[in-house]
Coordinates of C-alpha atoms in Angstrom, one line a residue:
Chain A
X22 CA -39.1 0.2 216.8
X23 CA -42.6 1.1 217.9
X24 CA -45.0 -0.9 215.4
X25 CA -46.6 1.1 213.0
X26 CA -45.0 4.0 212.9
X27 CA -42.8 5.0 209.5
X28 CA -39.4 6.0 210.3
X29 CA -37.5 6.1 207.1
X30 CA -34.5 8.9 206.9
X31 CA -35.3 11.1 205.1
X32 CA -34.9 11.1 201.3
X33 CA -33.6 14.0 198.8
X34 CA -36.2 15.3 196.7
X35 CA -34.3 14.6 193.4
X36 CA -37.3 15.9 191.1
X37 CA -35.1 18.9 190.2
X38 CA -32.8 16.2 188.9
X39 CA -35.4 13.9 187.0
X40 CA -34.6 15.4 183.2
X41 CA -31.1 14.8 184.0
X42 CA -30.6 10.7 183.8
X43 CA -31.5 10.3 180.5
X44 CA -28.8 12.4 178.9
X45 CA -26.0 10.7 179.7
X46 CA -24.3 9.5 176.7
X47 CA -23.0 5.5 176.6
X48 CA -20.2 6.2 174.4
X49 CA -17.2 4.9 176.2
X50 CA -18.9 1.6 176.7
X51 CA -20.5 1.5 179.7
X52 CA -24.4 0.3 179.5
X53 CA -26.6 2.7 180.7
X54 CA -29.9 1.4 182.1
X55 CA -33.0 3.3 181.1
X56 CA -34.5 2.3 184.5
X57 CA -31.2 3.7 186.4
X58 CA -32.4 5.6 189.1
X59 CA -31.9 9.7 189.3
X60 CA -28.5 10.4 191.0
X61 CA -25.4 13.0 189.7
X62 CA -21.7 12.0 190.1
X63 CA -19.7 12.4 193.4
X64 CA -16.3 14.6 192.6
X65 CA -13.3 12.4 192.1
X66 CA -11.5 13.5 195.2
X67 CA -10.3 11.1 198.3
X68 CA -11.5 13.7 200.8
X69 CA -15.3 14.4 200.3
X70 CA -15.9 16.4 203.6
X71 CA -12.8 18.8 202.5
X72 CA -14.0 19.3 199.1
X73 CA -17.6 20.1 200.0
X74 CA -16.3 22.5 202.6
X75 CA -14.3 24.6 199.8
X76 CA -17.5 24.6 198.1
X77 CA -19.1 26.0 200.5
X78 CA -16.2 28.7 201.2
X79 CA -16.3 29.4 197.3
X80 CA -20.0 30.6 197.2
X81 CA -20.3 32.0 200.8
X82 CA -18.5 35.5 199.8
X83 CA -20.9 35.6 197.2
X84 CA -23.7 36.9 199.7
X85 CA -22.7 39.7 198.4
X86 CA -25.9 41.8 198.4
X87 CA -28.6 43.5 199.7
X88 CA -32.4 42.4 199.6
X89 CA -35.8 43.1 201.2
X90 CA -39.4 42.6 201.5
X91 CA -42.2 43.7 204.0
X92 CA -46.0 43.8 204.0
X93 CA -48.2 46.6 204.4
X94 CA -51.5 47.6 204.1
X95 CA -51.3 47.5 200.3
X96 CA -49.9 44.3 199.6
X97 CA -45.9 43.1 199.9
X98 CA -42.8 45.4 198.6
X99 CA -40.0 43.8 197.7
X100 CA -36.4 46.0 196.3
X101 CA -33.1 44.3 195.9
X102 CA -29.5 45.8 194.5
X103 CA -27.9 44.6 191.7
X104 CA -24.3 44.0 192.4
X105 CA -22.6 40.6 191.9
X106 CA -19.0 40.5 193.4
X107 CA -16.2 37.8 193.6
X108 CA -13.8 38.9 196.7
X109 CA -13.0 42.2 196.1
X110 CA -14.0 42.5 191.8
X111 CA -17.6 43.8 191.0
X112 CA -18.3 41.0 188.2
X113 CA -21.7 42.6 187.4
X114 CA -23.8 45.5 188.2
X115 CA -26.8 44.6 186.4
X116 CA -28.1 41.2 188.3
X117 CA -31.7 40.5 188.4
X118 CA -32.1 39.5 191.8
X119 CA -35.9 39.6 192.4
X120 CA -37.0 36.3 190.3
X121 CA -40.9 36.5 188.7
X122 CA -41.7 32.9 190.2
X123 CA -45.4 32.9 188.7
X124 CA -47.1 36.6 187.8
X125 CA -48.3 37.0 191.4
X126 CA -44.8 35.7 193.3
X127 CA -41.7 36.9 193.6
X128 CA -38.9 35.4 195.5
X129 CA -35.5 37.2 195.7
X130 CA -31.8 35.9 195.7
X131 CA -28.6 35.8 198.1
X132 CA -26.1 33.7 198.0
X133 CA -25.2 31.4 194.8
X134 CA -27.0 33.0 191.8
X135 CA -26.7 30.0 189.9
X136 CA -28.6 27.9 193.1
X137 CA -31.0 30.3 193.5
X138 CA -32.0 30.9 189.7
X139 CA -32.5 27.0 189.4
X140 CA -34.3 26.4 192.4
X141 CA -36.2 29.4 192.2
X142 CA -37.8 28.1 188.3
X143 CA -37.5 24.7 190.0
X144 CA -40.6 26.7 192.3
X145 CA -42.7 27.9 189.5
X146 CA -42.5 24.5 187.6
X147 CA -43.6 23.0 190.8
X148 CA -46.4 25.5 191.9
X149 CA -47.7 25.6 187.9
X150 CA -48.1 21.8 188.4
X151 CA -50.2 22.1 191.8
X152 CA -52.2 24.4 189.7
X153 CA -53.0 22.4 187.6
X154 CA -53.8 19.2 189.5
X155 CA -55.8 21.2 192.1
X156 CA -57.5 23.7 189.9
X157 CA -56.3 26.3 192.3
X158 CA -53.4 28.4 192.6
X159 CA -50.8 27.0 195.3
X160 CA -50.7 29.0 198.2
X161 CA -47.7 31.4 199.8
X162 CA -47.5 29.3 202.3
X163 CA -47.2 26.0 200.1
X164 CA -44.3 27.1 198.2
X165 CA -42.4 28.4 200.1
X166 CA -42.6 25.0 202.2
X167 CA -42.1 23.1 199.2
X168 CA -38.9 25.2 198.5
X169 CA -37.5 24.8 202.1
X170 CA -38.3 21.4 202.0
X171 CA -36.0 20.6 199.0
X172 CA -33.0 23.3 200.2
X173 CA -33.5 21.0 203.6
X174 CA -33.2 17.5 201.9
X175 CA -29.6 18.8 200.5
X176 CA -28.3 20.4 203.5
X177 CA -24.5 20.0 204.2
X178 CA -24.1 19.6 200.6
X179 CA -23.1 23.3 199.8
X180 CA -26.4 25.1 198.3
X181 CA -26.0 28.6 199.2
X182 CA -29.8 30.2 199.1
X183 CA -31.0 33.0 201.8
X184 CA -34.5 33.9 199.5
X185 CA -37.8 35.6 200.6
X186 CA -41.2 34.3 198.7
X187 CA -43.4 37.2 198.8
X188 CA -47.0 36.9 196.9
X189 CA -50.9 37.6 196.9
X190 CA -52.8 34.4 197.9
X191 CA -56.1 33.8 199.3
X192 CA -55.3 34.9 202.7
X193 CA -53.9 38.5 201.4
X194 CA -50.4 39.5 201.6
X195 CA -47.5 36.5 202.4
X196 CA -43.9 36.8 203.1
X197 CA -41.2 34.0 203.8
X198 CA -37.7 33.7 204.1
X199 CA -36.1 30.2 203.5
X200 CA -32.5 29.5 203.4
X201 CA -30.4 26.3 202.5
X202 CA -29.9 25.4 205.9
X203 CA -33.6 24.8 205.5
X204 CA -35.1 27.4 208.0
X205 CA -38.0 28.9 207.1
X206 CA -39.7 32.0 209.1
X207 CA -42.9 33.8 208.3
X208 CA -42.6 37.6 209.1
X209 CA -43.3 41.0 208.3
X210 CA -40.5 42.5 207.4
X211 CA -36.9 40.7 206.5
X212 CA -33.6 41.9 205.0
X213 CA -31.2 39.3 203.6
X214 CA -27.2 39.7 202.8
X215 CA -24.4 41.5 203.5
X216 CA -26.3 45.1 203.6
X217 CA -29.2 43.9 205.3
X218 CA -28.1 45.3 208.8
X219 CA -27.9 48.4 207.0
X220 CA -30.9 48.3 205.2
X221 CA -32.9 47.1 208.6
X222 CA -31.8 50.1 209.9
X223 CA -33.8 52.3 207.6
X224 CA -36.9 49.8 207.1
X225 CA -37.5 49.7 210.8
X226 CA -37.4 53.3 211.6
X227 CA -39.3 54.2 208.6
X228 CA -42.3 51.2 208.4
X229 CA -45.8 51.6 209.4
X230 CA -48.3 49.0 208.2
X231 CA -50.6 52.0 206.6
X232 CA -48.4 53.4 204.3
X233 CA -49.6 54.3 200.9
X234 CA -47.9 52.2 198.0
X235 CA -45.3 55.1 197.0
X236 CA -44.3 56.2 200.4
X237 CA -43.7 52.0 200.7
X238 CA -41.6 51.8 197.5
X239 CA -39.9 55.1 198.8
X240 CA -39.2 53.4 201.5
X241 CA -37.7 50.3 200.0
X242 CA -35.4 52.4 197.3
X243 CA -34.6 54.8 200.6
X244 CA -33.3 51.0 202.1
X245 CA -31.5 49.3 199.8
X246 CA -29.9 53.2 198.7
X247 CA -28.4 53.2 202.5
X248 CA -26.9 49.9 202.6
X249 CA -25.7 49.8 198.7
X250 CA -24.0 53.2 200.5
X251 CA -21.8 51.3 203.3
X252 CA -22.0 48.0 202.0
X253 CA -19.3 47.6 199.6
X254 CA -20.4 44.8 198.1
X255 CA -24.0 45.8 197.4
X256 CA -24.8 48.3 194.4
X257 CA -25.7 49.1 191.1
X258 CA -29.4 49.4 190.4
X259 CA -32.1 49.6 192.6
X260 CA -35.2 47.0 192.1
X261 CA -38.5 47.7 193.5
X262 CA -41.4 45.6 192.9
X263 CA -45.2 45.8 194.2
X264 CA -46.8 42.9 195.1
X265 CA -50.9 43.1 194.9
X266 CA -54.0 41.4 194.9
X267 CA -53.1 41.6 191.0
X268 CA -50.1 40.1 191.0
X269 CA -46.6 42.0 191.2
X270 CA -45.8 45.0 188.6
X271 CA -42.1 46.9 189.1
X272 CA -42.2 50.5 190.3
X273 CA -38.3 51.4 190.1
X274 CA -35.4 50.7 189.1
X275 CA -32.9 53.5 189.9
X276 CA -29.1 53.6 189.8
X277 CA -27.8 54.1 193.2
X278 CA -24.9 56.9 192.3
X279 CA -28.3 59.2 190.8
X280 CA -29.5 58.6 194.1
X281 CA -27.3 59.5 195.9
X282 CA -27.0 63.0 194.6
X283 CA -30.9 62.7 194.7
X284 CA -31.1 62.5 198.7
X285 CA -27.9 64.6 198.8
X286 CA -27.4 67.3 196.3
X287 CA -24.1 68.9 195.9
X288 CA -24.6 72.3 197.9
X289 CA -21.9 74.9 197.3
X290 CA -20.4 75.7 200.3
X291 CA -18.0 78.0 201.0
X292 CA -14.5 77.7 200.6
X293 CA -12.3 77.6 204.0
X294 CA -8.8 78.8 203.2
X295 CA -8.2 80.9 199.9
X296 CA -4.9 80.2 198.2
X297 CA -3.4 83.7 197.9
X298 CA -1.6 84.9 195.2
X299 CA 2.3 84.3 195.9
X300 CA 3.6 87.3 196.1
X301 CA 6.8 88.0 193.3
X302 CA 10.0 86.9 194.8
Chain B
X9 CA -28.3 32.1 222.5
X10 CA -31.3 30.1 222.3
X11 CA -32.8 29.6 225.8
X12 CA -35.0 26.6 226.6
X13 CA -36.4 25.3 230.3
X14 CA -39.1 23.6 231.7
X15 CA -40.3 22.2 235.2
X16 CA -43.1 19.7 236.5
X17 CA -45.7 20.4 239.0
X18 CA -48.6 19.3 240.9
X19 CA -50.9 17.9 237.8
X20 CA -49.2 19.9 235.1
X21 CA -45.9 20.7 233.6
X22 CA -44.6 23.9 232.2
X23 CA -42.5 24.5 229.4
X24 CA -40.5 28.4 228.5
X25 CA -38.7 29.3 225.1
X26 CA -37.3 32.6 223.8
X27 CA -38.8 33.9 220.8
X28 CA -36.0 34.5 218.8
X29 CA -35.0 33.7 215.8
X30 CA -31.5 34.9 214.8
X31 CA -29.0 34.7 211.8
X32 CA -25.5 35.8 212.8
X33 CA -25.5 38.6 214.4
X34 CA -29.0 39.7 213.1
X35 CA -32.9 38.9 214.8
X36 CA -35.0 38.2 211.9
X37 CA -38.2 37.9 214.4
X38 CA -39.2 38.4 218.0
X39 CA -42.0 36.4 218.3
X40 CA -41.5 32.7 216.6
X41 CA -42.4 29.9 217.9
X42 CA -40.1 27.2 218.9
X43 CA -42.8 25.3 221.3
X44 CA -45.3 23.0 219.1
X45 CA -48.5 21.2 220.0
X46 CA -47.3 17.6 219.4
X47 CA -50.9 16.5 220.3
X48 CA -53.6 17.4 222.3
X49 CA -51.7 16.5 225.7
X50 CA -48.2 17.0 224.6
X51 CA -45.7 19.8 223.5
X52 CA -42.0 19.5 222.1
X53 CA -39.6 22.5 222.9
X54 CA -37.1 22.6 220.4
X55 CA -33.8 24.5 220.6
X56 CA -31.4 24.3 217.5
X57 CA -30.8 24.8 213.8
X58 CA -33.5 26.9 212.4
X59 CA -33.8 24.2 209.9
X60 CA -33.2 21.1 211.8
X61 CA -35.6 22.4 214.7
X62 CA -38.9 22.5 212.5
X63 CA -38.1 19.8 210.6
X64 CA -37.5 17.3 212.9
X65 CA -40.4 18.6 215.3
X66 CA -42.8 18.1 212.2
X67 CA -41.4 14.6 211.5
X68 CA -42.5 13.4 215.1
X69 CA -45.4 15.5 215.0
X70 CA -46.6 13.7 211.7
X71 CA -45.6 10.5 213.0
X72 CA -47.7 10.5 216.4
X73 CA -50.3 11.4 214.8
X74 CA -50.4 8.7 212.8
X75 CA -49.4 6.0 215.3
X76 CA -53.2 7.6 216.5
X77 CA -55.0 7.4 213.2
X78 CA -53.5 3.5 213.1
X79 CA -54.4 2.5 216.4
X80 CA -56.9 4.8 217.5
X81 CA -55.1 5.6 220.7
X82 CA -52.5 8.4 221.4
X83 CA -48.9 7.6 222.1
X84 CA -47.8 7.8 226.0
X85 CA -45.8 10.8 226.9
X86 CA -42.7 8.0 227.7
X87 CA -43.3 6.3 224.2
X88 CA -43.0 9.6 222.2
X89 CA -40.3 10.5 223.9
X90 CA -38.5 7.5 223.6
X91 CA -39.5 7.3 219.7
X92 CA -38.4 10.8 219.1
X93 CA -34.8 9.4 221.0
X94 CA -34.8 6.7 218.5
X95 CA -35.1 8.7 215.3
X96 CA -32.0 10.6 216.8
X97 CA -30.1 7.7 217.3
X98 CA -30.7 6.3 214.1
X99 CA -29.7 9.5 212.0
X100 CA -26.9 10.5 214.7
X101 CA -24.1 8.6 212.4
X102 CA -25.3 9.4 209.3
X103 CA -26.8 12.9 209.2
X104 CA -27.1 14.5 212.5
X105 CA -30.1 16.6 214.1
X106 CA -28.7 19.5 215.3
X107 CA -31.7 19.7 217.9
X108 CA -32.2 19.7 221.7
X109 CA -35.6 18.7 222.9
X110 CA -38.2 18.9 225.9
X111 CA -40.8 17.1 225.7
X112 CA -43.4 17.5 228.7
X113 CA -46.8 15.9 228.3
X114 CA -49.7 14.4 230.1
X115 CA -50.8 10.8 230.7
X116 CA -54.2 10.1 232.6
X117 CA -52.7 7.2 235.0
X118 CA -48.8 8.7 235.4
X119 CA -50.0 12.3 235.4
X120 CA -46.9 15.0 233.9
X121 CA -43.8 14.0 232.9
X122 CA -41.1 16.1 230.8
X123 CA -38.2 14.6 229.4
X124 CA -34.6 15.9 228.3
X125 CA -33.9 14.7 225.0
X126 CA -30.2 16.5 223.5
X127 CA -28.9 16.4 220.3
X128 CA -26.9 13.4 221.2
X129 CA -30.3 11.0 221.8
X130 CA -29.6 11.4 225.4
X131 CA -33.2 10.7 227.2
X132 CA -33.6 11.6 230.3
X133 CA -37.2 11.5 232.8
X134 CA -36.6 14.8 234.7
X135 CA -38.6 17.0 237.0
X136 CA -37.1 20.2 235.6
X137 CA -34.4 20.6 232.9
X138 CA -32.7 23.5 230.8
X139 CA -31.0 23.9 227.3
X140 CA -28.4 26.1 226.0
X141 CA -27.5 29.2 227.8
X142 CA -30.2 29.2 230.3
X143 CA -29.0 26.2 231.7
X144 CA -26.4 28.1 233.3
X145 CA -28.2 30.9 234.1
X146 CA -31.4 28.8 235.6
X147 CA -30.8 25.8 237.0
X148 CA -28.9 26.5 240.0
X149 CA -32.0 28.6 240.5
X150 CA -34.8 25.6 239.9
X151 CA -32.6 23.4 242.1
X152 CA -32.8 25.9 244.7
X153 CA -36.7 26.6 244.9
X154 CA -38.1 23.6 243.0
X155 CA -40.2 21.2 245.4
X156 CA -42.0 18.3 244.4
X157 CA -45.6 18.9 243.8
X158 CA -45.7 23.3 243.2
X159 CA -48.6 25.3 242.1
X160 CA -49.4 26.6 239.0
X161 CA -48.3 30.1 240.4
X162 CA -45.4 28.8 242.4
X163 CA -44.3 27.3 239.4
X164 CA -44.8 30.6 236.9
X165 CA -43.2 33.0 240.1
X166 CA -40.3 30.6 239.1
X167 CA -40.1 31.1 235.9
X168 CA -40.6 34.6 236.0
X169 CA -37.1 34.8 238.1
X170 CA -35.1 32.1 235.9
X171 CA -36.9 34.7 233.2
X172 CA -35.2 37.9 234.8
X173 CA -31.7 36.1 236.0
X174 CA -31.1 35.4 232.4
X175 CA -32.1 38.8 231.3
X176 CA -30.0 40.7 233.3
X177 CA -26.9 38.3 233.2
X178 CA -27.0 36.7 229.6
X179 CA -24.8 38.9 227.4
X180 CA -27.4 39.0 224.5
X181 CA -29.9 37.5 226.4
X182 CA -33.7 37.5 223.9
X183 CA -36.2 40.0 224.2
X184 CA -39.2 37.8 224.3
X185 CA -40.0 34.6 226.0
X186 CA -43.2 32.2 226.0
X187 CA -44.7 30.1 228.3
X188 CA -47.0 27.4 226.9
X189 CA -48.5 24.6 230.0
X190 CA -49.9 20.8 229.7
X191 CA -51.7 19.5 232.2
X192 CA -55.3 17.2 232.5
X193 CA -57.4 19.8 230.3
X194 CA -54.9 19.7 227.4
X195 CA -51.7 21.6 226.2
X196 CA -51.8 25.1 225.7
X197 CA -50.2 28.5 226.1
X198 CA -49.9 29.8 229.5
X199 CA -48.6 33.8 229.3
X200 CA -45.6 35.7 227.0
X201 CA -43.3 37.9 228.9
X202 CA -42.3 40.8 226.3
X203 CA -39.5 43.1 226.7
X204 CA -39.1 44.2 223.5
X205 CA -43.0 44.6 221.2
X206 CA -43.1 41.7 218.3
X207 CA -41.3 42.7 215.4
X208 CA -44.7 41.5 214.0
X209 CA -47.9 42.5 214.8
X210 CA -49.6 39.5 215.8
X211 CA -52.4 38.9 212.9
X212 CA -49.7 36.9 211.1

């Protein structure tokens, strides 16, 4: 060991956790020390590496979806289906995928709804506290490091999170995507889920970085429309939010069967073969 | 797919990365950076786990720089190296970085080194070394025109054809590559060689 240099491995950030100690309840008469530190019970199962790999297997389908974000000249757009499905059974077409982290960021959800829901107010708690110890908003940048640093400090252990933190600091427009196997890329443009090949499809050919805010949010519905199409397991409602030097407002929020007829009216067209009459026998 | 090589030359030593970075079957970006500055006279290429690869290359970057704001030297080229082979060792049987490393730097006396650090803690002192699917696709060709002692433009003409070998014989072989150089003036980035035009434009 070279003197003088820290080389601890590395620890899990258990603040998301801290609320949790105190409520255990001593009634089957084991003491419970107030100074006990935070920690959550290991499943009662001989074969830990199995059990966390069903885990994992049990959320992954659950990628189910379609999201995406990308900057422009104007600020950040951000649209997202709604469709939560289990295997082959649509359990909900009205999920709220795009999370209101603070009033100026937004981060969206893939993967387990429950993890990112948590770890996404786990976020705003975090970034409300840095505003408040620094007198200054946290930055894009800073939360979404915060966030991959705690999806990184429980890797292996089955989170399933593939987000994108999209806001308005003091260096303009931000986006990142962070995922539980705690990467973290700063881009332009991304698409997470199971549609987003689709969806990249139809953002690529149609971005420019000077496009006005409702040819952007057409071009976000337009994305998410065209993979909720082939996808199977993306759908329902349409999401688009703005993202500004205001803070975010939402622009749409359109189901995708109205759109389809929308991009693709029914045209009459005419018939090919003509049952005739049968003729009396 | 992740391609990573490097080579040593008369007073300097070059290091190449792709610029990918890729989920499945999808490129989220064309133009990320997987070579960092771990000091003024020393940079760590890092091929792996999106995750795992900036993680641990911020862990040793934090760490030698404070080895310098304790001691108010830098660490040697061979002591970084052999500290970063150390911290992989020591998590290696209890939770694994998934990360293969080049480190080339500097040293006033020794002049450039690079070393071959895999995911395994394996250190090696090497005059020119490759990770991933480059290896099979370049060092055949280093070994064949490598010499002790090259010039800087000998040593980028080589690049430039392990560079083309692994485009045209790699089966998804990355768009964009980066070439960042350390020698006596300090660590910085030498050229990029761009098939494809960054997914982002470069203000970000």
């Amino acid at each position: 060991m070279i003197c003088g240099l820290k080389s601890e491995i590395m620890k899990l950030d258990t603040s998301g956790l801290e609320s949790f100690s105190t409520l255990t309840a001593p009634g089957d008469g084991v003491v419970v020390e107030f100074s006990a530190p935070p920690s959550f019970q290991l499943p009662n199962s001989n074969d830990f590496d199995g059990f966390v790999k069903e885990a994992i297997q049990m959320v992954k389908p659950a990628k189910g979806t379609t999201t995406l974000a990308f900057i422009f000249k104007d600020g950040v757009i951000v649209a997202a289906d709604s469709r939560a499905s289990m295997g082959g059974y649509i359990s909900s077409q009205s999920v709220k995928k795009i999370i209101e982290i603070n009033p100026y960021m937004l981060g969206t959800m893939a993967g387990g709804a429950a993890d990112c829901q948590f770890w996404h107010r786990n976020l705003g708690i975090k970034c409300r506290l840095h505003e408040l110890a620094n007198k200054r908003r946290i930055s894009v940048t800073g939360a979404s490091k915060l966030l991959a640093n705690i999806l990184y400090s429980y890797r292996g252990m089955g989170l399933s999170v593939g987000t994108m933190i999209a806001g308005w600091d003091e260096t303009g427009p931000s986006l990142y995507y962070v995922d539980s196997e705690g990467g973290r890329l700063k881009g332009t443009r991304f698409s997470v889920g199971s549609g987003s090949p689709y969806a990249y499809g139809v953002l690529d050919n149609g971005y420019r970085y000077d496009l006005s805010v409702e040819e952007a949010v057409e071009l976000g519905r337009r994305a998410i429309y065209h993979a909720t199409f082939r996808d199977g397991a993306s759908g329902g409602v349409v999401s688009v939010y703005h993202v500004g030097p205001e803070g975010w407002k939402k622009w749409t929020g359109d189901d995708v069967g109205d759109l389809h007829y929308q991009y693709y009216p029914v045209v009459p067209s005419t018939v090919e073969q003509e049952m005739a009459e049968a003729t009396g026998a | 797919m992740e391609c990573v090589f490097g080579l040593v030359g008369k007073g300097f030593a070059i290091v190449v990365a792709d610029t990918s970075a890729v989920h499945g079957i999808l490129v989220h970006k064309t133009n990320e950076e997987k070579i960092m500055k771990l000091d003024s006279h020393k940079l760590i290429a890092a091929s792996g786990e999106g995750g795992d690869r900036v993680q641990f290359s911020e862990y040793i970057h934090k760490n030698v720089a404070l080895y310098q704001f304790r001691n108010g030297i830098p660490l040697t080229t061979s002591a970084a190296a052999n500290f970063t082979r150390a911290e992989l060792a020591a998590a290696l049987r209890k939770n694994p970085y998934a990360v293969n490393i080049l480190l080339a730097g500097y040293d006033n006396h020794t002049g450039p080194s690079l070393y071959y650090i895999d995911y395994l803690a394996t250190l090696h002192k090497v005059d020119k070394a490759a990770f991933g699917y480059a290896s099979y696709l370049s060092l055949s060709m280093m070994d064949t025109h490598y010499h002790a002692g090259m010039s800087l433009q000998e040593a980028i003409d080589l690049v430039d054809k392990c560079i083309t070998e692994i485009r045209s014989r790699l089966v998804v072989a990355p768009p964009n590559f980066v070439m960042k150089i350390v020698d006596q003036h300090g660590a910085r980035e030498c050229a990029w060689r761009q098939s494809l035009p960054s997914a982002s434009p470069t203000f970000c």
